[in-house]
């Protein structure tokens, strides 16, 4: 069950945290909307979101062989890893995808999901690539978390080894797909996440030939491994609601940055020159993933942890990075989530082309919506 937060408390606290100047993080008197209108900036754009893997309530044969995009076959699907504190990867991916969906829809985008809940199947890897191609998406985002030795940590973006046999996929993934992956990589670094230090990852990118999705997808593909679920630091961010929000807003910022800078024509270097095309695939692939345990609740937190905002006693709050702001009514325990929203909405505002003097009212509304998605009451 998700905890509840007093609505007035969280809204005023988020307002105090979000209505800030970019320089100095000092609360301003008001948030003046600026151009472009954040609520419509992605109108007409479709984003395909693939929360990786499938829920536990299905009877599909995951070992059934399907097209791998390179003239061979591979398993239909894998179960995904289980994080350090027992959260199935499919649930982590689903939670983050829902927050990304909320964020993108709030700025006008149409979002298509590969699966409609965290219980059912959602299709084999080739089905999901086909759905992305048929969705009319400007970009497809596959959201995953990795499993590696506990000492390994960090996020990375998987890019396909080139060439891809399908000429269209090769052209798209070697140009726009690579640009989109780098945009998300850059947003992750800006948000304070560390690029992976294992499995041949170079500057946040890992080249692989064994991932079917990018090889079968004819729209720009972003294949993200948010972190290593076996590492204590990465697991804390993957398992907690505030950590999942940090991931979601970094993804959103990267996608927005890419979409607002991309052009229909290929970018410079689109010929697939050595400088822009991914490097040769690493000799050692990512370690195999571990099967998850039993199905988790829709929003499950790590055992023994406290969800930010669970205490909702009204009182005077403090905006992270500033002194107490009189009259904010911030609820004790909500600082973590407010700090995450504050920190990560600023890059998103810049990606949307907003004036740097203040964040607009549209993004404050997004902050409300995200807070409600994380901490709203359940039945």
Coordinates of C-alpha atoms in Angstrom, one line a residue:
X1 CA 0.0 0.0 0.0
X2 CA 1.3 3.5 -0.8
X3 CA 1.5 5.9 2.0
X4 CA -0.7 9.1 2.1
X5 CA 0.5 12.6 2.4
X6 CA -1.7 15.6 3.4
X7 CA -2.5 17.1 0.1
X8 CA -2.1 20.7 1.1
X9 CA 1.2 20.0 2.8
X10 CA 2.8 18.3 -0.1
X11 CA 1.5 20.8 -2.6
X12 CA 2.8 23.8 -0.7
X13 CA 6.1 22.1 0.0
X14 CA 6.6 21.2 -3.7
X15 CA 5.7 24.8 -4.7
X16 CA 8.3 26.2 -2.3
X17 CA 10.9 23.7 -3.6
X18 CA 10.1 24.1 -7.3
X19 CA 9.6 27.8 -7.7
X20 CA 13.3 28.6 -7.5
X21 CA 15.8 30.5 -9.6
X22 CA 18.4 28.4 -11.4
X23 CA 21.2 30.4 -9.8
X24 CA 21.3 30.3 -6.0
X25 CA 18.2 28.1 -5.5
X26 CA 16.4 31.1 -3.9
X27 CA 12.6 31.0 -3.8
X28 CA 11.0 33.6 -6.0
X29 CA 7.9 35.5 -5.4
X30 CA 6.0 33.9 -8.3
X31 CA 6.4 31.5 -11.2
X32 CA 5.8 33.3 -14.4
X33 CA 4.9 31.1 -17.3
X34 CA 7.3 31.5 -20.2
X35 CA 7.4 30.4 -23.8
X36 CA 7.2 27.8 -25.1
X37 CA 4.2 26.5 -23.2
X38 CA 5.4 23.4 -21.4
X39 CA 1.9 21.8 -21.6
X40 CA 2.0 21.6 -25.4
X41 CA 5.7 21.5 -26.4
X42 CA 5.5 17.8 -27.3
X43 CA 2.0 17.8 -28.8
X44 CA 2.0 15.6 -32.0
X45 CA 5.0 13.5 -30.7
X46 CA 4.6 9.9 -29.8
X47 CA 7.0 8.1 -27.4
X48 CA 7.0 4.3 -27.1
X49 CA 7.8 3.2 -23.5
X50 CA 8.8 -0.4 -22.9
X51 CA 9.0 -1.4 -19.2
X52 CA 11.3 -4.3 -19.6
X53 CA 10.3 -7.9 -18.9
X54 CA 6.9 -9.2 -17.9
X55 CA 4.8 -9.6 -14.8
X56 CA 4.4 -12.9 -12.9
X57 CA 0.8 -13.7 -13.9
X58 CA 1.3 -15.2 -17.3
X59 CA 1.7 -18.6 -18.8
X60 CA 3.9 -17.8 -21.8
X61 CA 6.9 -20.0 -22.7
X62 CA 9.8 -17.5 -22.3
X63 CA 12.2 -19.9 -23.9
X64 CA 10.3 -19.9 -27.2
X65 CA 12.7 -18.8 -30.0
X66 CA 12.1 -15.6 -31.8
X67 CA 13.9 -13.4 -34.4
X68 CA 17.0 -11.7 -32.9
X69 CA 17.4 -9.2 -35.8
X70 CA 20.7 -10.7 -36.9
X71 CA 19.7 -13.8 -38.8
X72 CA 19.4 -16.0 -35.7
X73 CA 17.0 -16.5 -32.8
X74 CA 16.9 -15.9 -29.0
X75 CA 14.6 -16.5 -26.1
X76 CA 11.2 -14.8 -26.4
X77 CA 11.8 -13.0 -23.1
X78 CA 13.7 -13.3 -19.8
X79 CA 12.4 -13.0 -16.3
X80 CA 14.8 -10.1 -15.3
X81 CA 16.8 -9.7 -12.1
X82 CA 15.7 -9.4 -8.5
X83 CA 17.1 -6.4 -6.6
X84 CA 19.1 -6.6 -3.4
X85 CA 16.0 -6.3 -1.2
X86 CA 13.8 -8.6 -3.3
X87 CA 12.1 -6.3 -5.7
X88 CA 11.5 -7.9 -9.2
X89 CA 13.0 -5.9 -12.0
X90 CA 9.7 -5.9 -13.9
X91 CA 8.1 -3.9 -11.0
X92 CA 11.0 -1.4 -10.8
X93 CA 10.8 -0.9 -14.6
X94 CA 7.0 -0.5 -14.4
X95 CA 7.1 2.1 -11.6
X96 CA 9.7 4.2 -13.4
X97 CA 7.8 3.9 -16.7
X98 CA 4.6 5.2 -15.1
X99 CA 6.4 8.3 -13.9
X100 CA 8.0 8.9 -17.3
X101 CA 4.6 8.5 -18.9
X102 CA 3.1 11.0 -16.5
X103 CA 5.9 13.5 -17.1
X104 CA 5.8 13.2 -20.9
X105 CA 2.0 13.4 -21.1
X106 CA 2.0 16.5 -19.0
X107 CA 4.0 18.3 -21.7
X108 CA 1.8 17.1 -24.5
X109 CA 3.3 13.8 -25.7
X110 CA 1.3 10.7 -26.6
X111 CA 2.7 7.7 -24.8
X112 CA 2.3 4.1 -26.0
X113 CA 3.2 1.3 -23.6
X114 CA 4.5 -2.2 -24.5
X115 CA 2.5 -3.7 -21.5
X116 CA -0.5 -2.3 -19.8
X117 CA 0.1 -3.5 -16.2
X118 CA 2.7 -5.1 -14.0
X119 CA 1.0 -8.5 -14.0
X120 CA 0.7 -9.7 -17.6
X121 CA 3.0 -10.5 -20.4
X122 CA 3.5 -7.7 -22.8
X123 CA 5.0 -9.7 -25.7
X124 CA 8.3 -11.2 -26.7
X125 CA 11.2 -9.0 -27.6
X126 CA 10.3 -9.1 -31.3
X127 CA 6.7 -8.2 -30.5
X128 CA 7.8 -5.2 -28.6
X129 CA 10.1 -4.0 -31.3
X130 CA 7.2 -4.4 -33.8
X131 CA 4.9 -2.5 -31.6
X132 CA 7.4 0.3 -31.4
X133 CA 7.7 0.4 -35.2
X134 CA 3.9 0.4 -35.6
X135 CA 3.2 3.1 -33.0
X136 CA 4.4 6.0 -35.0
X137 CA 6.8 6.9 -32.2
X138 CA 9.6 9.5 -32.6
X139 CA 11.6 7.5 -30.1
X140 CA 11.3 4.2 -28.3
X141 CA 12.6 3.8 -24.7
X142 CA 13.3 0.4 -23.2
X143 CA 13.7 0.6 -19.4
X144 CA 15.7 -2.0 -17.6
X145 CA 17.8 -2.6 -14.5
X146 CA 20.9 -4.8 -14.5
X147 CA 22.3 -7.6 -12.5
X148 CA 26.1 -7.8 -11.9
X149 CA 28.6 -8.5 -9.1
X150 CA 27.7 -6.4 -6.0
X151 CA 30.8 -4.3 -6.3
X152 CA 29.8 -3.1 -9.7
X153 CA 27.6 0.0 -10.0
X154 CA 26.3 2.6 -12.3
X155 CA 23.9 3.1 -15.2
X156 CA 24.5 2.5 -18.9
X157 CA 22.9 2.7 -22.3
X158 CA 23.1 -0.3 -24.6
X159 CA 23.8 0.5 -28.2
X160 CA 23.7 -2.1 -31.0
X161 CA 26.9 -3.4 -32.6
X162 CA 27.0 -2.3 -36.2
X163 CA 26.2 -3.0 -38.8
X164 CA 22.7 -4.2 -38.2
X165 CA 21.5 -6.5 -41.0
X166 CA 18.3 -4.5 -41.5
X167 CA 19.4 -1.5 -43.5
X168 CA 16.7 0.8 -42.0
X169 CA 17.5 -0.2 -38.4
X170 CA 21.2 0.2 -39.1
X171 CA 20.7 3.7 -40.5
X172 CA 18.4 4.8 -37.7
X173 CA 20.3 3.3 -34.8
X174 CA 23.7 4.5 -36.0
X175 CA 22.5 8.1 -36.1
X176 CA 19.3 9.2 -34.3
X177 CA 19.3 6.2 -32.0
X178 CA 22.9 6.9 -30.9
X179 CA 22.0 10.6 -30.5
X180 CA 19.0 9.8 -28.4
X181 CA 21.0 7.4 -26.2
X182 CA 23.7 10.0 -25.7
X183 CA 21.0 12.6 -24.7
X184 CA 19.7 10.3 -22.0
X185 CA 23.3 9.5 -20.9
X186 CA 24.0 13.2 -20.6
X187 CA 20.8 13.8 -18.6
X188 CA 21.7 11.0 -16.2
X189 CA 25.2 12.4 -15.6
X190 CA 23.7 15.9 -15.1
X191 CA 21.2 14.4 -12.5
X192 CA 24.1 13.0 -10.5
X193 CA 24.1 9.3 -11.6
X194 CA 27.4 7.5 -12.1
X195 CA 28.1 5.8 -15.4
X196 CA 28.7 2.0 -15.0
X197 CA 32.2 0.9 -14.1
X198 CA 31.9 -2.7 -15.4
X199 CA 31.2 -4.9 -18.5
X200 CA 33.1 -2.8 -21.0
X201 CA 31.0 0.3 -20.6
X202 CA 32.7 3.4 -22.1
X203 CA 31.4 6.8 -21.1
X204 CA 28.0 5.3 -20.2
X205 CA 27.6 3.3 -23.4
X206 CA 27.9 -0.4 -23.9
X207 CA 27.9 -2.0 -27.4
X208 CA 26.2 -5.4 -27.7
X209 CA 25.1 -7.7 -30.5
X210 CA 23.0 -10.0 -28.3
X211 CA 20.1 -7.5 -27.6
X212 CA 17.4 -8.0 -30.2
X213 CA 15.3 -4.9 -29.5
X214 CA 17.6 -2.2 -31.1
X215 CA 18.4 -4.5 -34.1
X216 CA 14.6 -4.9 -34.8
X217 CA 13.5 -1.4 -34.2
X218 CA 13.3 1.1 -37.0
X219 CA 12.7 4.2 -34.8
X220 CA 15.4 5.7 -32.6
X221 CA 15.9 3.3 -29.7
X222 CA 17.1 4.0 -26.2
X223 CA 17.9 0.9 -24.2
X224 CA 18.6 1.9 -20.6
X225 CA 20.1 -0.1 -17.7
X226 CA 19.3 2.2 -14.8
X227 CA 21.8 0.6 -12.4
X228 CA 22.9 -2.7 -10.9
X229 CA 20.2 -4.2 -8.6
X230 CA 22.8 -6.2 -6.7
X231 CA 24.8 -3.1 -5.7
X232 CA 23.7 -1.5 -2.4
X233 CA 23.9 2.1 -3.7
X234 CA 22.2 1.4 -7.0
X235 CA 19.5 -0.8 -5.3
X236 CA 18.6 2.0 -2.9
X237 CA 17.7 4.3 -5.9
X238 CA 16.0 1.5 -7.9
X239 CA 13.8 0.3 -5.0
X240 CA 12.7 3.6 -3.4
X241 CA 10.0 5.9 -4.7
X242 CA 12.2 9.0 -4.6
X243 CA 15.0 7.1 -6.4
X244 CA 12.6 5.9 -9.1
X245 CA 11.5 9.5 -9.5
X246 CA 15.1 10.6 -10.0
X247 CA 15.5 8.0 -12.7
X248 CA 12.2 8.9 -14.3
X249 CA 13.0 12.6 -14.6
X250 CA 16.5 11.9 -15.9
X251 CA 14.9 9.7 -18.6
X252 CA 12.3 12.4 -19.4
X253 CA 14.9 15.2 -19.6
X254 CA 17.1 13.1 -21.9
X255 CA 14.1 12.2 -24.2
X256 CA 12.9 15.9 -24.3
X257 CA 16.5 17.1 -25.0
X258 CA 16.7 14.7 -27.9
X259 CA 13.3 15.4 -29.4
X260 CA 13.7 19.2 -29.3
X261 CA 17.1 19.0 -30.9
X262 CA 16.5 16.2 -33.5
X263 CA 15.7 17.0 -37.1
X264 CA 14.1 14.7 -39.7
X265 CA 17.3 14.7 -41.6
X266 CA 20.3 12.8 -40.3
X267 CA 22.6 14.8 -38.0
X268 CA 26.2 15.5 -38.9
X269 CA 28.2 12.3 -38.9
X270 CA 25.1 10.3 -39.9
X271 CA 27.1 8.4 -42.5
X272 CA 28.3 6.2 -39.7
X273 CA 31.8 7.5 -39.4
X274 CA 34.1 5.9 -36.9
X275 CA 33.7 8.9 -34.6
X276 CA 30.0 8.5 -34.3
X277 CA 29.3 4.9 -34.6
X278 CA 29.4 2.6 -31.6
X279 CA 32.6 0.8 -30.8
X280 CA 33.1 -3.0 -31.3
X281 CA 31.2 -5.2 -28.9
X282 CA 33.0 -6.0 -25.6
X283 CA 34.4 -9.4 -25.3
X284 CA 32.5 -10.2 -22.1
X285 CA 28.7 -9.6 -22.1
X286 CA 26.8 -8.4 -19.1
X287 CA 26.5 -11.1 -16.5
X288 CA 23.3 -13.2 -16.6
X289 CA 20.2 -12.0 -14.8
X290 CA 18.6 -13.7 -11.9
X291 CA 15.0 -14.9 -11.8
X292 CA 12.7 -12.8 -9.7
X293 CA 10.7 -13.9 -6.7
X294 CA 7.0 -13.7 -6.2
X295 CA 4.9 -10.9 -7.7
X296 CA 5.2 -7.6 -5.8
X297 CA 2.6 -5.0 -5.0
X298 CA 2.1 -2.2 -7.5
X299 CA 4.5 0.0 -5.5
X300 CA 6.8 -2.0 -3.3
X301 CA 9.6 -0.6 -1.2
X302 CA 12.7 -2.2 0.1
X303 CA 12.1 -4.2 3.4
X304 CA 13.1 -2.1 6.4
X305 CA 13.1 1.2 4.6
X306 CA 10.9 4.2 5.2
X307 CA 9.0 5.8 2.3
X308 CA 9.7 9.5 2.2
X309 CA 6.6 11.5 3.2
X310 CA 5.1 8.7 5.3
X311 CA 4.9 11.1 8.2
X312 CA 2.4 13.9 7.4
X313 CA 2.4 16.1 10.5
X314 CA 2.1 19.7 9.4
X315 CA 4.9 22.0 10.2
X316 CA 7.4 24.4 8.9
X317 CA 9.4 22.9 6.0
X318 CA 12.7 23.7 4.4
X319 CA 13.5 23.8 0.8
X320 CA 16.6 21.6 0.2
X321 CA 19.6 23.7 -0.3
X322 CA 18.1 26.8 1.4
X323 CA 17.0 27.9 4.8
X324 CA 13.5 27.3 6.1
X325 CA 10.8 29.0 4.1
X326 CA 8.2 30.4 6.5
X327 CA 4.7 29.3 5.7
X328 CA 5.5 26.4 3.4
X329 CA 3.7 23.8 5.5
X330 CA 6.2 21.2 4.3
X331 CA 5.6 17.8 5.9
X332 CA 8.4 16.2 7.8
X333 CA 9.9 13.3 5.8
X334 CA 9.1 14.9 2.5
X335 CA 12.5 16.6 2.0
X336 CA 13.9 13.7 -0.1
X337 CA 11.1 13.7 -2.6
X338 CA 11.0 17.5 -2.8
X339 CA 14.7 17.7 -3.2
X340 CA 14.5 15.2 -6.1
X341 CA 11.8 17.1 -7.8
X342 CA 13.6 20.4 -7.4
X343 CA 16.9 19.1 -8.6
X344 CA 15.6 17.2 -11.6
X345 CA 12.9 19.7 -12.8
X346 CA 15.6 22.3 -13.4
X347 CA 17.3 20.4 -16.2
X348 CA 13.9 19.5 -17.6
X349 CA 12.9 23.2 -17.7
X350 CA 16.1 24.0 -19.6
X351 CA 15.5 21.1 -22.0
X352 CA 12.1 22.6 -22.7
X353 CA 13.7 25.9 -23.6
X354 CA 12.3 27.9 -20.6
X355 CA 13.8 31.1 -19.3
X356 CA 16.4 30.3 -16.6
X357 CA 15.0 32.8 -14.2
X358 CA 12.2 30.6 -13.0
X359 CA 10.3 27.4 -13.5
X360 CA 6.9 27.9 -15.0
X361 CA 3.5 27.0 -13.5
X362 CA 3.2 24.0 -15.9
X363 CA 6.2 22.3 -14.3
X364 CA 4.8 23.0 -10.8
X365 CA 1.7 21.2 -11.9
X366 CA 3.9 18.3 -13.0
X367 CA 5.5 18.3 -9.6
X368 CA 2.1 18.0 -8.0
X369 CA 1.1 15.2 -10.3
X370 CA 4.4 13.3 -9.7
X371 CA 4.0 13.7 -5.9
X372 CA 0.5 12.4 -6.1
X373 CA 1.6 9.4 -8.3
X374 CA 4.2 8.5 -5.7
X375 CA 2.4 9.2 -2.5
X376 CA -1.3 9.4 -3.2
X377 CA -3.7 7.2 -1.2
X378 CA -4.7 3.8 -2.6
X379 CA -8.0 1.9 -2.2

